Coordinates of C-alpha atoms and ligand atoms in Angstrom, one line a residue:
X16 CA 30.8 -19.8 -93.2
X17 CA 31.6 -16.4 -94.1
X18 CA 32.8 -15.9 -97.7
X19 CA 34.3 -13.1 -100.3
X20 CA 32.5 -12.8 -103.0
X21 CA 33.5 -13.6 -106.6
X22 CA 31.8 -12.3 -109.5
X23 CA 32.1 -14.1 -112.4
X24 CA 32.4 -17.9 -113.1
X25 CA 34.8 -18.3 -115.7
X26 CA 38.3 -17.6 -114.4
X27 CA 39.7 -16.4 -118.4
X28 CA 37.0 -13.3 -117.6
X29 CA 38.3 -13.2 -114.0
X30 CA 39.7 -9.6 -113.7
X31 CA 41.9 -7.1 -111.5
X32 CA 41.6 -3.4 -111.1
X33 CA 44.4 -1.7 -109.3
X34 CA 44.3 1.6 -108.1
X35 CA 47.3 3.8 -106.8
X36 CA 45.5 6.3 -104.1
X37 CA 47.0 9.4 -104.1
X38 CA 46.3 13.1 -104.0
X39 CA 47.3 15.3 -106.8
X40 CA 50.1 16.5 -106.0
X41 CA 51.5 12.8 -107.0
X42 CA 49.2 12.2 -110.1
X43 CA 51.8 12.7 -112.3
X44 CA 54.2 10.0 -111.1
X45 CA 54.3 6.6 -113.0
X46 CA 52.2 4.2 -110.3
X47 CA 55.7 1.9 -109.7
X48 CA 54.1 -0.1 -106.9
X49 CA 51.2 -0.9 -109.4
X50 CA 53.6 -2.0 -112.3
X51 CA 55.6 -4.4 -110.3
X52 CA 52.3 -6.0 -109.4
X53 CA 51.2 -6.2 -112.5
X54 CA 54.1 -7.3 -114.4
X55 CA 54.5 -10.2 -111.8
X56 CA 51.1 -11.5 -112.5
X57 CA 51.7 -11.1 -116.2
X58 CA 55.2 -12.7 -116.1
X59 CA 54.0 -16.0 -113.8
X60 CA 50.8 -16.4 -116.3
X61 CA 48.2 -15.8 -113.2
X62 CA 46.6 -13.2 -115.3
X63 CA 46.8 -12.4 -119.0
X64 CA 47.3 -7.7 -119.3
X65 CA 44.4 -7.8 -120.4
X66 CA 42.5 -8.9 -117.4
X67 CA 44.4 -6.4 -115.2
X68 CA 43.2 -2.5 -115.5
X69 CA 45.2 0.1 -113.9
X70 CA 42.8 2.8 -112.8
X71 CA 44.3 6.5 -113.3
X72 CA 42.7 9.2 -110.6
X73 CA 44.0 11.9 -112.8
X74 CA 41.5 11.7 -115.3
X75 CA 39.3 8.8 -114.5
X76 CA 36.2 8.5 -112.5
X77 CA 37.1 5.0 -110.6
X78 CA 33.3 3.9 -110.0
X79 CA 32.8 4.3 -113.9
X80 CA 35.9 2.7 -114.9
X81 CA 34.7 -0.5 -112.1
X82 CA 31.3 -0.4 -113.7
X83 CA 32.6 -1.1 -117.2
X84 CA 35.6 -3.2 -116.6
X85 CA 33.3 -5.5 -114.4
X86 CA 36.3 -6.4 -112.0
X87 CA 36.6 -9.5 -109.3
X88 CA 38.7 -7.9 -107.2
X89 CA 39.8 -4.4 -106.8
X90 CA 43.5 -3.7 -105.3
X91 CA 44.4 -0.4 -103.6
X92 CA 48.1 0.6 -103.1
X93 CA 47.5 3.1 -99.8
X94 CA 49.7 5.4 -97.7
X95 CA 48.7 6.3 -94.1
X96 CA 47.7 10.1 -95.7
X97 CA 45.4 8.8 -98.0
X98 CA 43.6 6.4 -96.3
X99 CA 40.6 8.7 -95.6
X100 CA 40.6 9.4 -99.5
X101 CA 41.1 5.6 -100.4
X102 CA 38.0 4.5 -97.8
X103 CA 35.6 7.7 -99.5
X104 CA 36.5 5.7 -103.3
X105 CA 35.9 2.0 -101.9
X106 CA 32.8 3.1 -100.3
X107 CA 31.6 4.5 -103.4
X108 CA 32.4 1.8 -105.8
X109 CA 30.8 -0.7 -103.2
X110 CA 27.9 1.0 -103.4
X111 CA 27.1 0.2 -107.0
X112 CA 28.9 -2.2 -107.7
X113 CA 29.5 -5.5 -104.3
X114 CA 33.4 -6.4 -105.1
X115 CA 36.0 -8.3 -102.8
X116 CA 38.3 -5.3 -102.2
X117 CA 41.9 -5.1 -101.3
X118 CA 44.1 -2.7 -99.1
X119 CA 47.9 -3.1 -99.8
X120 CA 51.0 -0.8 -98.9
X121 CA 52.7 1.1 -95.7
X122 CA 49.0 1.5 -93.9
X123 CA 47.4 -1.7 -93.5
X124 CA 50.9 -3.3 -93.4
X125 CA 51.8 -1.3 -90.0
X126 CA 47.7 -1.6 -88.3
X127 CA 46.9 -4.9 -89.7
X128 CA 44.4 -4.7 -86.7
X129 CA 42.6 -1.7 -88.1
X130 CA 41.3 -3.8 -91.2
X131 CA 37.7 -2.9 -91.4
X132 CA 35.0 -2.2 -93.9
X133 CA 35.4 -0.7 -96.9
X134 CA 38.2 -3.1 -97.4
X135 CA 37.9 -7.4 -97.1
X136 CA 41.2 -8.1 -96.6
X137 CA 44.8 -6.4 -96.3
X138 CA 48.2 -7.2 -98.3
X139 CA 50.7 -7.0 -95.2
X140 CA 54.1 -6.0 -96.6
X141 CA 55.8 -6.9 -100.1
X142 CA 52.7 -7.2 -102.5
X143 CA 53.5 -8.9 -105.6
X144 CA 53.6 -12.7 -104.3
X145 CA 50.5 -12.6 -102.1
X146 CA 48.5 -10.7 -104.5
X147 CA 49.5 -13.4 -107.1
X148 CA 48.0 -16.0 -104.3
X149 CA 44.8 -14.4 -103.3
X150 CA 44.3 -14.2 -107.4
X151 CA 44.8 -17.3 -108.0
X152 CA 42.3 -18.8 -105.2
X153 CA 40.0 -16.2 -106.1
X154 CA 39.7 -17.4 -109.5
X155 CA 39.8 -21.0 -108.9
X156 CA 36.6 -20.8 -106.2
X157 CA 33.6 -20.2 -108.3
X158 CA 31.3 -18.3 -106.2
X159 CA 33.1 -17.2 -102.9
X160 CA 36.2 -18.0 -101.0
X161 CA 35.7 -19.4 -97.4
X162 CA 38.2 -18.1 -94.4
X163 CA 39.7 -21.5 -94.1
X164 CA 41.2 -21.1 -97.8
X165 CA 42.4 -17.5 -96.7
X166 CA 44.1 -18.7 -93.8
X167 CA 46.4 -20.3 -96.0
X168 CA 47.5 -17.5 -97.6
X169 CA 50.9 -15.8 -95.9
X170 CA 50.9 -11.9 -95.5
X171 CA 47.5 -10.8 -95.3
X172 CA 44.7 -10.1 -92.7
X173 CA 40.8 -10.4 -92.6
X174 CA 37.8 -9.7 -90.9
X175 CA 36.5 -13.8 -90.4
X176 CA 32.6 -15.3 -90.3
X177 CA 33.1 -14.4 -86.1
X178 CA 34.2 -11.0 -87.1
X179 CA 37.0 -11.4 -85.7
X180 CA 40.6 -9.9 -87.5
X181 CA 43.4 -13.0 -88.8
X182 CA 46.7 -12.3 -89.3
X183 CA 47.9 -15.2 -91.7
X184 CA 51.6 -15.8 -91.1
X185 CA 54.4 -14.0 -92.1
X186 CA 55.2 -14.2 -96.5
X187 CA 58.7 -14.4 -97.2
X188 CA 60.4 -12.0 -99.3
X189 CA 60.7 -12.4 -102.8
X190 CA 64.1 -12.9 -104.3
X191 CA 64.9 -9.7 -106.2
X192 CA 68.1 -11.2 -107.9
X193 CA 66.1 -13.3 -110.0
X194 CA 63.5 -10.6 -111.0
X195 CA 63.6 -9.7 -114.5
X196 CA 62.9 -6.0 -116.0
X197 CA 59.4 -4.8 -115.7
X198 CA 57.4 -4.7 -118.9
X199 CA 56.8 -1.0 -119.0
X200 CA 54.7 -1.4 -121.9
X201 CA 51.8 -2.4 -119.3
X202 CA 52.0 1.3 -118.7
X203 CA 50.7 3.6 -121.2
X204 CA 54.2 5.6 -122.8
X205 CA 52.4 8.8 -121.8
X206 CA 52.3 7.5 -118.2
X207 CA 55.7 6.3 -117.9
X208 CA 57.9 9.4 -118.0
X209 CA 57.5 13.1 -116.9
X210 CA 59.5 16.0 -118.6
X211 CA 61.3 17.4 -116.0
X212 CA 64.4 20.6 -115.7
X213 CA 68.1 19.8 -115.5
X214 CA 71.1 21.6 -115.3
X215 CA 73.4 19.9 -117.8
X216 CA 76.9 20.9 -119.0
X217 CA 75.9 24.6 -117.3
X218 CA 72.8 24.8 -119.7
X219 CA 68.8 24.0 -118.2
X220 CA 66.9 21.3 -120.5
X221 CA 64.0 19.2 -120.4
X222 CA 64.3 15.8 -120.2
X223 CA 62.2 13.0 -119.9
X224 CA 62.4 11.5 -116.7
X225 CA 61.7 8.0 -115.3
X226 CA 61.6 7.0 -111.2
X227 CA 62.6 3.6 -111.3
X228 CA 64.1 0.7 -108.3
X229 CA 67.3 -0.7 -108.2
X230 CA 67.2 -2.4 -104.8
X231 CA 64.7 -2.5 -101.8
X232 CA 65.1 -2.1 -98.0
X233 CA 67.4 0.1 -96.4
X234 CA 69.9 -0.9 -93.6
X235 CA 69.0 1.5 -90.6
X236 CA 66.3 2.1 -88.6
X237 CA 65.6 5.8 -88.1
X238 CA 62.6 6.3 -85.4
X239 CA 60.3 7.9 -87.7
X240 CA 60.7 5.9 -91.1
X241 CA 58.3 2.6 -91.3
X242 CA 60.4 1.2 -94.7
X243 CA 60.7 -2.6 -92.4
X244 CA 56.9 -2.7 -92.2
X245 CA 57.0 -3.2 -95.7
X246 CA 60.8 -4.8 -96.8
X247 CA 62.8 -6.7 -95.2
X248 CA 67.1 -6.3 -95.5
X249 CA 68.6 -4.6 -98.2
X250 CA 68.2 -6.8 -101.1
X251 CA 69.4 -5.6 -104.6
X252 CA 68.0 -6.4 -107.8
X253 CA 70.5 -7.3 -110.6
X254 CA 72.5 -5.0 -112.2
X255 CA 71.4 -6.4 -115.2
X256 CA 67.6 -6.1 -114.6
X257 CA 68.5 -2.7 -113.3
X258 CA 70.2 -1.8 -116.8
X259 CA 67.8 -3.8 -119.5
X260 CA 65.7 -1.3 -117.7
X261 CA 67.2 1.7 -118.2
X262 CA 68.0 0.5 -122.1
X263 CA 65.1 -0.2 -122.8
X264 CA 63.6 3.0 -121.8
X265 CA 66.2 5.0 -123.0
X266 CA 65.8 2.9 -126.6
X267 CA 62.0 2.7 -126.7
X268 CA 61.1 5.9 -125.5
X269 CA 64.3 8.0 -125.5
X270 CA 64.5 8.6 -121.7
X271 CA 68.1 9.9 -120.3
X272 CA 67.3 11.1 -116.9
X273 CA 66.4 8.2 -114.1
X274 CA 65.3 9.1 -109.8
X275 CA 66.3 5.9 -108.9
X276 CA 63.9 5.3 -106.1
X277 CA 65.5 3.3 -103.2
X278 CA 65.4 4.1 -99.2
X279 CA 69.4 4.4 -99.5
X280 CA 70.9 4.3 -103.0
X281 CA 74.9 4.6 -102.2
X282 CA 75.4 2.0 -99.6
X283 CA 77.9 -0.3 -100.9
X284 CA 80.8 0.7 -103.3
X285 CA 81.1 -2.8 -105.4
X286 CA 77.0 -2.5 -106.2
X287 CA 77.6 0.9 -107.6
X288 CA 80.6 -0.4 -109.6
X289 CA 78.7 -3.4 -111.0
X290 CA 76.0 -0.9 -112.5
X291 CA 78.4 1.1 -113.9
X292 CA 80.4 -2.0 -115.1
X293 CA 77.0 -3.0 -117.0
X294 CA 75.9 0.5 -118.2
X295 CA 80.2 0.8 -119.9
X296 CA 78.9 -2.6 -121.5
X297 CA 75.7 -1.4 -123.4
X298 CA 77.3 1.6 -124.3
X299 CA 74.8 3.8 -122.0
X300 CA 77.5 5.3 -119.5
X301 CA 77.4 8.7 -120.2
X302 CA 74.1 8.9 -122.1
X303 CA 72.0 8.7 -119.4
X304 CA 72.2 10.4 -115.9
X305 CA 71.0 10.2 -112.4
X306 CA 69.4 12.4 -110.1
X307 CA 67.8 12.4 -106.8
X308 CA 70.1 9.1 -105.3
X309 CA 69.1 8.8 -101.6
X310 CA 72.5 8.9 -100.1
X311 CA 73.3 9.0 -96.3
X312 CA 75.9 11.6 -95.4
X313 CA 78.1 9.2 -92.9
X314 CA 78.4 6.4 -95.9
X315 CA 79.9 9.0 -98.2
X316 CA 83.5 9.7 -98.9
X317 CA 85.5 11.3 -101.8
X318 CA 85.9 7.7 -103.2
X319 CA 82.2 7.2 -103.4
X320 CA 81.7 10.4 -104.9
X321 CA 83.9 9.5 -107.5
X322 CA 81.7 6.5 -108.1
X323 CA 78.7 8.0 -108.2
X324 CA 80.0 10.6 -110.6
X325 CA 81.1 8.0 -112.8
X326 CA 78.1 6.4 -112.7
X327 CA 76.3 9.3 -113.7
X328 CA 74.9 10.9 -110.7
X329 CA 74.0 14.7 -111.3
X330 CA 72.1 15.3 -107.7
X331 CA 71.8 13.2 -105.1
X332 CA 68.9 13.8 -101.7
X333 CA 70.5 14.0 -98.2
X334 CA 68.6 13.5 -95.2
X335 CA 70.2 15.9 -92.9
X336 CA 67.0 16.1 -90.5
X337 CA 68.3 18.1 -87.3
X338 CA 71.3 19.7 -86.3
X339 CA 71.0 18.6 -82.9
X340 CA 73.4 16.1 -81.7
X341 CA 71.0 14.9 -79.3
X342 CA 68.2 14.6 -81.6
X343 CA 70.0 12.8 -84.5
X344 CA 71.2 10.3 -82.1
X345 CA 67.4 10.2 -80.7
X346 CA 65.7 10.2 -84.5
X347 CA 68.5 9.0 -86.9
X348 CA 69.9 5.7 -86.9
X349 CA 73.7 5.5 -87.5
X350 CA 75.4 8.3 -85.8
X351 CA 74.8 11.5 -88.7
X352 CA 76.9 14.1 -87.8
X353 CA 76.8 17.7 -88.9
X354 CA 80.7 17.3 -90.1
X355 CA 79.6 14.5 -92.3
X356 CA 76.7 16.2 -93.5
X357 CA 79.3 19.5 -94.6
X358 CA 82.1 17.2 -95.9
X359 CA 79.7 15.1 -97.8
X360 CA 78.2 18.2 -99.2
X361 CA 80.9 20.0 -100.1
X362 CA 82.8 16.5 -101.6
X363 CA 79.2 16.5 -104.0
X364 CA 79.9 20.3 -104.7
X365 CA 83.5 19.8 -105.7
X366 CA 82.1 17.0 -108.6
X367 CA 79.5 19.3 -109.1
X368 CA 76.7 17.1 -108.1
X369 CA 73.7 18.8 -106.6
X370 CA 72.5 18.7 -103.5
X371 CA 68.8 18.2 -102.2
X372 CA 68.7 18.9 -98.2
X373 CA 65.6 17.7 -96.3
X374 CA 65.2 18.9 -92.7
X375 CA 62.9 17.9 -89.8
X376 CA 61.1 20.0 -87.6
X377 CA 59.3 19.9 -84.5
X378 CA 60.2 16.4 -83.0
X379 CA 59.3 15.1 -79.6
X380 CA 61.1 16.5 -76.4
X381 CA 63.0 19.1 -79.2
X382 CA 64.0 22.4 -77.4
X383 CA 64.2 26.0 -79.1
X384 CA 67.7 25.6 -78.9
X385 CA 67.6 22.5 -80.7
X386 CA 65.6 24.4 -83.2
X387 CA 67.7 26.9 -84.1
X388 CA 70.9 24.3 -84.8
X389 CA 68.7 23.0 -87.2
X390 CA 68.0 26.5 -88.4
X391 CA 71.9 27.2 -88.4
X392 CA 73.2 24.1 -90.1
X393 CA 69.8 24.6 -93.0
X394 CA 70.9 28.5 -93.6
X395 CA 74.9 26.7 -94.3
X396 CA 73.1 24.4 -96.4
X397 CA 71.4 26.9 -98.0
X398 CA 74.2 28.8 -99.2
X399 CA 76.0 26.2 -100.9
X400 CA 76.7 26.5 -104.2
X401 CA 75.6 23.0 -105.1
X402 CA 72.3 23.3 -102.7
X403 CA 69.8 22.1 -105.7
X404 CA 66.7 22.6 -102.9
X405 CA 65.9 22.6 -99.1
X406 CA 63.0 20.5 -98.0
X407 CA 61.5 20.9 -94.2
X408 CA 58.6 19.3 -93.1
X409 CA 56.9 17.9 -89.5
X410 CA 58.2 15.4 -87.5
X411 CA 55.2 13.2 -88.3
X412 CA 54.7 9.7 -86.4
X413 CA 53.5 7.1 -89.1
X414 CA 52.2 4.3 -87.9
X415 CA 54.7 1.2 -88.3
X416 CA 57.4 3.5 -86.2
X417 CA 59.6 3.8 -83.4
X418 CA 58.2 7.3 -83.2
X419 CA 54.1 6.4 -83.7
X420 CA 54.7 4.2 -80.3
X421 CA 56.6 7.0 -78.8
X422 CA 53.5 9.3 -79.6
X423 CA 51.2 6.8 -78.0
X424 CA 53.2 6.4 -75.3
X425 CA 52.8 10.0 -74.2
X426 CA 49.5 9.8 -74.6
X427 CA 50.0 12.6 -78.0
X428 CA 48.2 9.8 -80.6
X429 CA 44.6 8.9 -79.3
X430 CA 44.8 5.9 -82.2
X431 CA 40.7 5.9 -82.0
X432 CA 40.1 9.0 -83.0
X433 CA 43.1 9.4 -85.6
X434 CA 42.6 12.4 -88.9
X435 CA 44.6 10.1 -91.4
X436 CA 44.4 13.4 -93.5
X437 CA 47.1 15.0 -90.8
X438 CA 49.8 12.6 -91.9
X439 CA 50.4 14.6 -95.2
X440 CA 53.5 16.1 -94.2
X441 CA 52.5 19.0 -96.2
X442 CA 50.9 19.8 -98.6
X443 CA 53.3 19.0 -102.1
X444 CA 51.4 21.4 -104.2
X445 CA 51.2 24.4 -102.4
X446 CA 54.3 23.7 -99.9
X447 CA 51.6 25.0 -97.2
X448 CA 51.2 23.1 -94.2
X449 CA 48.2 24.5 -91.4
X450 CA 50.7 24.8 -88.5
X451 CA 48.1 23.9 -86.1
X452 CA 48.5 20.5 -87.0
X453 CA 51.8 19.6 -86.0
X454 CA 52.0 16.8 -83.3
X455 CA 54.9 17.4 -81.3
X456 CA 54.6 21.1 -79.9
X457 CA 56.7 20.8 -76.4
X458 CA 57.2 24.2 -75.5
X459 CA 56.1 25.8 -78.7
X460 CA 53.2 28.1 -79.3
X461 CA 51.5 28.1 -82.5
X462 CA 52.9 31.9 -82.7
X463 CA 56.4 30.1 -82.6
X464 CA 55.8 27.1 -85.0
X465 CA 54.6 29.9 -87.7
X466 CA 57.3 31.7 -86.9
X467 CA 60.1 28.8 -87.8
X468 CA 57.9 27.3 -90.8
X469 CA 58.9 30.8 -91.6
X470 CA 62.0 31.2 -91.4
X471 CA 62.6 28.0 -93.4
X472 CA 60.0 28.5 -96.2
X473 CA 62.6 31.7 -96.6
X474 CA 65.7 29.5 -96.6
X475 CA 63.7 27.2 -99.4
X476 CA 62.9 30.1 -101.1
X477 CA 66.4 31.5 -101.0
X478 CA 67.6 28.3 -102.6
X479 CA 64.8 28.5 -105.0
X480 CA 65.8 32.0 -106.5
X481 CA 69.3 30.9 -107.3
X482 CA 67.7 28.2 -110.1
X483 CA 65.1 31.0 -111.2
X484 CA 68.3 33.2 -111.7
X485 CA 69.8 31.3 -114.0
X486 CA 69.1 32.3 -117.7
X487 CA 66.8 29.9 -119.3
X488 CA 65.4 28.2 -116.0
X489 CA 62.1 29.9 -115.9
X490 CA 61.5 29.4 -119.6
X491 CA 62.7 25.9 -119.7
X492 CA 60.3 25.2 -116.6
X493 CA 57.7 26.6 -118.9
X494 CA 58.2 24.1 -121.5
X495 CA 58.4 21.2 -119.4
X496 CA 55.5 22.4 -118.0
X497 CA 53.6 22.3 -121.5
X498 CA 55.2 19.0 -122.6
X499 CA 53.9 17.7 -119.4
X500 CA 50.1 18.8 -119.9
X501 CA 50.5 17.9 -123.4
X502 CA 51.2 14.3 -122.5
X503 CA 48.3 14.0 -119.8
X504 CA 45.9 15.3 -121.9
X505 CA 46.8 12.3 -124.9
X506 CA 47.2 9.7 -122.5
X507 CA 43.5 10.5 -121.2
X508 CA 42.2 10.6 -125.2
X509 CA 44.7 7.1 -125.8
X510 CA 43.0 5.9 -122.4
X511 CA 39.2 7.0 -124.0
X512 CA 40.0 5.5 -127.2
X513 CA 41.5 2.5 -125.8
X514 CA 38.2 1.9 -123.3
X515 CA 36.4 1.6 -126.4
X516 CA 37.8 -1.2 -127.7
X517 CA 38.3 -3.3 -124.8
X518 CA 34.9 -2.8 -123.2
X519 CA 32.7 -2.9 -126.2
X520 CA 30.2 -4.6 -124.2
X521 CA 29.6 -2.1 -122.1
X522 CA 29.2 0.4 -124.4
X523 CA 26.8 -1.7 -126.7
X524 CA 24.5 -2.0 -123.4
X525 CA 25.0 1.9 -122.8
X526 CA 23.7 2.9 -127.0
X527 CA 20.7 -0.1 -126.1
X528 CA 19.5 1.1 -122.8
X529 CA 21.0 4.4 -122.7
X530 CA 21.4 6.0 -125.9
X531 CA 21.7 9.7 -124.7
X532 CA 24.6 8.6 -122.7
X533 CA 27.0 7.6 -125.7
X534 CA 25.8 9.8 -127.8
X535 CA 27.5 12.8 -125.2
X536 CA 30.4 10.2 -124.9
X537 CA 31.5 10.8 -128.2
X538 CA 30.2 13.8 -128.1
X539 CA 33.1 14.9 -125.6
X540 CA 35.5 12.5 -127.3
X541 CA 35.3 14.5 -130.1
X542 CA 35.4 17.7 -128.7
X543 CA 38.6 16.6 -126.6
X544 CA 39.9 15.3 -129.7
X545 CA 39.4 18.8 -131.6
X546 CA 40.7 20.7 -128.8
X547 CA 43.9 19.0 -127.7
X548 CA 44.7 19.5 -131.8
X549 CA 44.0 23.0 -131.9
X550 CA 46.0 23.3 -128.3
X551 CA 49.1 20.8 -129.1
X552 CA 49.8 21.6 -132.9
Ligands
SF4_24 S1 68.2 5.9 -93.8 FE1 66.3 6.6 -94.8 S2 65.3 4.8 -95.5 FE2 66.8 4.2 -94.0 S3 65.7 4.0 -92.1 FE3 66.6 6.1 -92.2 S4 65.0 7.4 -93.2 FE4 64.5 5.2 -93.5

């Protein structure tokens, strides 16, 4: 009988580390996925908070953190890009330290067959109820779990005693309407919020900024999006979870500015009432604001803008994609047109809501001519005066899509022999992308794809100069800027400090058998200490 490993015997010590795997360029970002996890072990009593440890790659070495915190399992929240950098950290915590690890998110949910080594088994889809399942049997089985008690499990996979992948059955979806607000406070208050720059009442300021969820799913089906390999339907969570949210994050830590986060924010008119129904009853309407709302262009009309105004929207994120006809019919699900995409953007102008336009490139079968529409319709974008920024990246087949199986099909995706690293759309911190990495050329030479990354890194930048031209963007930039590094640097002396106290047992055994060690531990802590003082006073 093949079996998982557990590590420890008595389940009150059984323990969970959870680690969001992503590059830099994201580090900043509150891990969502990880708190809803959390929070829904905490709130159905599988695991007390301080049994689960949330492992931060901005400032934290995970193999040391795994070594103190002793964990049973180990979760990782992956996307496709990061797989190759998620793999390299499993591999190196299992080689000091044999744990049962776990591979959720978009990856292993669309190639559940790809489960291998260093990962035991794969979270297929929504997370929160089958993580709460395989934690529970894991703790109740004293040594090891056996397959047959795995197979009982809905929504995962794993590598059995004949080696051999199983797909447990399909997990239902969890019932968002009865979900209550996330405990943020399982996040440290230095994680939770980024200062960010916005244009209010004509002036820029920083604000402190909050991504947060409001519903899951989305109801189309564009060819390259894989959103169904992880939700299913659009289900909404309520407005009053939605809004003890936001109060309590704008009471307790003084946050006005929310992303809301899901695949299509403005879909139905009477949802976007009833959360501004329940913000006019706490008395937040008006003292908080929204930006970033994933809208699609053909939903929108001037009665929805009005709505969305109301509510508080201050920009909202089109996804305009192509300016071909045949292409958006091809790629986009639910007939985009380039009208809608004006007279929705010029309806946001005239409420003087911002604009964020994101446009694809280089699809399959997608002519020169086809190209340039796109080109057209993103330079008309770009000289709007509500365009808040212009976003272009590869037409990139993730696995999970309509597209990925196109890409097999013609024989572009040799799925043995896959870079995961090339599914970074580009790179977010530089806004560079190495052009010879596209997948789709058709009749392009890499002469010609440099050319148009070009042309529309100049439209983006276009866009860009308006903001820098606006007295007090740059400096205000600045100061977020500081306020941010300010925060990361005390939430990594709060995460020190707090390490202390909860793993005193490991840093007793470090002053017996290693007492050079602790003594640079504090050492450093001190120094930190003395310069984030000196830096932050
Ligand atoms: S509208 Fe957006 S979230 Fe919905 S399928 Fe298309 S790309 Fe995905």
């Amino acid at each position: 009988m093949k079996s998982f490993p557990v590590n420890k015997i008595n389940s009150k010590e059984f323990r969970l580390c959870l680690i969001n795997v992503v590059d830099r360029s994201y580090l900043d970002e509150a891990p969502l996925n990880l708190l809803y996890l959390a929070d829904y072990l905490v709130k159905n009593k599988i695991l007390s908070r301080k049994q689960i440890r949330i492992i931060d790659l901005d400032f934290e070495d995970p193999v040391k953190i795994v070594e103190k915190f002793e964990p049973n399992l180990i979760g990782f929240s992956v996307i496709t890009a990061f797989y190759s950098l998620a793999a390299d950290i499993a591999n190196k915590i299992k080689e000091k330290y044999p744990v049962t690890t776990i591979i959720g998110g978009y990856h292993i949910s669309s190639l559940p067959e790809k489960l291998k080594q260093p990962f035991d088994i794969g979270v297929l889809g929504e997370g929160e109820a089958t993580l709460a399942e395989l934690v529970s049997v894991f703790k109740k089985n004293k040594t090891s779990v056996s397959d047959a008690k795995l197979e009982k499990i809905p929504g995962i996979t794993f590598i059995n005693k004949l080696g051999k992948i199983v797909k447990t059955q399909i997990r239902l979806a969890i019932d968002t309407k009865k979900a209550d607000a996330l405990d943020w406070s399982l996040l440290h208050a230095e994680k939770i919020f980024q200062n960010q720059v916005f244009l209010v009442d004509g002036k820029p300021q920083v604000f402190k900024t909050v991504r947060i969820y409001s519903a899951r799913g989305c109801p189309y089906n564009c060819a390259f999006c894989a959103h169904r390999v992880v939700w299913t339907g659009v289900r909404y969570f309520s407005a009053k979870k939605v809004v003890d949210e936001i109060e309590a994050l704008y009471k307790d830590y003084g946050v006005q500015s929310f992303q809301i986060m899901d695949d299509t924010f403005a879909i139905s008119k009477p949802r976007a009432r009833d959360l501004i129904r329940e913000l006019k009853e706490r008395n937040l309407l008006g003292k908080v604001f929204f930006s970033h709302l994933f809208i699609r262009a053909n939903l929108i009309d001037e009665e929805f803008v009005q709505i969305l105004k109301e509510f508080g929207a201050i920009s909202v994120f089109i996804g305009i994609e192509f300016g071909s006809a045949r292409l958006l019919k091809r790629y986009k699900d639910g007939q985009l047109t380039n009208e809608q995409v004006k007279n929705s953007t010029k309806l946001f102008g005239k409420y003087n809501i911002f604009v964020f336009g994101s446009f694809m490139l280089f699809a399959p079968t997608e002519t020169k001519e086809e190209t340039e529409e796109t080109y057209q319709l993103a330079k008309w974008f770009a000289n709007q005066k509500n365009a808040l920024s212009l976003g272009y990246s590869v037409t990139t087949p993730y696995p999970g899509t309509k597209l990925w199986t196109e890409a097999v099909d013609m024989g572009i995706l040799d799925t043995d022999k896959l870079v995961w690293d090339d599914f970074l759309m580009f790179d977010l911190s530089s806004g560079d992308r190495d052009m010879t990495k596209i997948f789709f050329y058709n009749d392009y030479s890499d002469r010609d794809t440099e050319k148009i990354w070009a042309k529309f890194a100049k439209l983006s930048n276009h866009v860009q100069q308006k903001w820098e031209s606006i007295p007090g963007w740059t400096e205000s930039l600045i100061e977020a800027d500081r306020q941010n590094q300010k925060l990361r640097a005390a939430l990594a002396l709060k995460q020190r400090a707090h390490d202390l106290f909860v793993f005193p047992k490991y840093y007793l055994r470090q002053i017996l058998t290693k007492p050079e060690k602790i003594t640079s531990y504090f050492y450093y802590f001190i120094k930190d200490l003395q310069r984030f003082n000196k830096k932050h006073k």
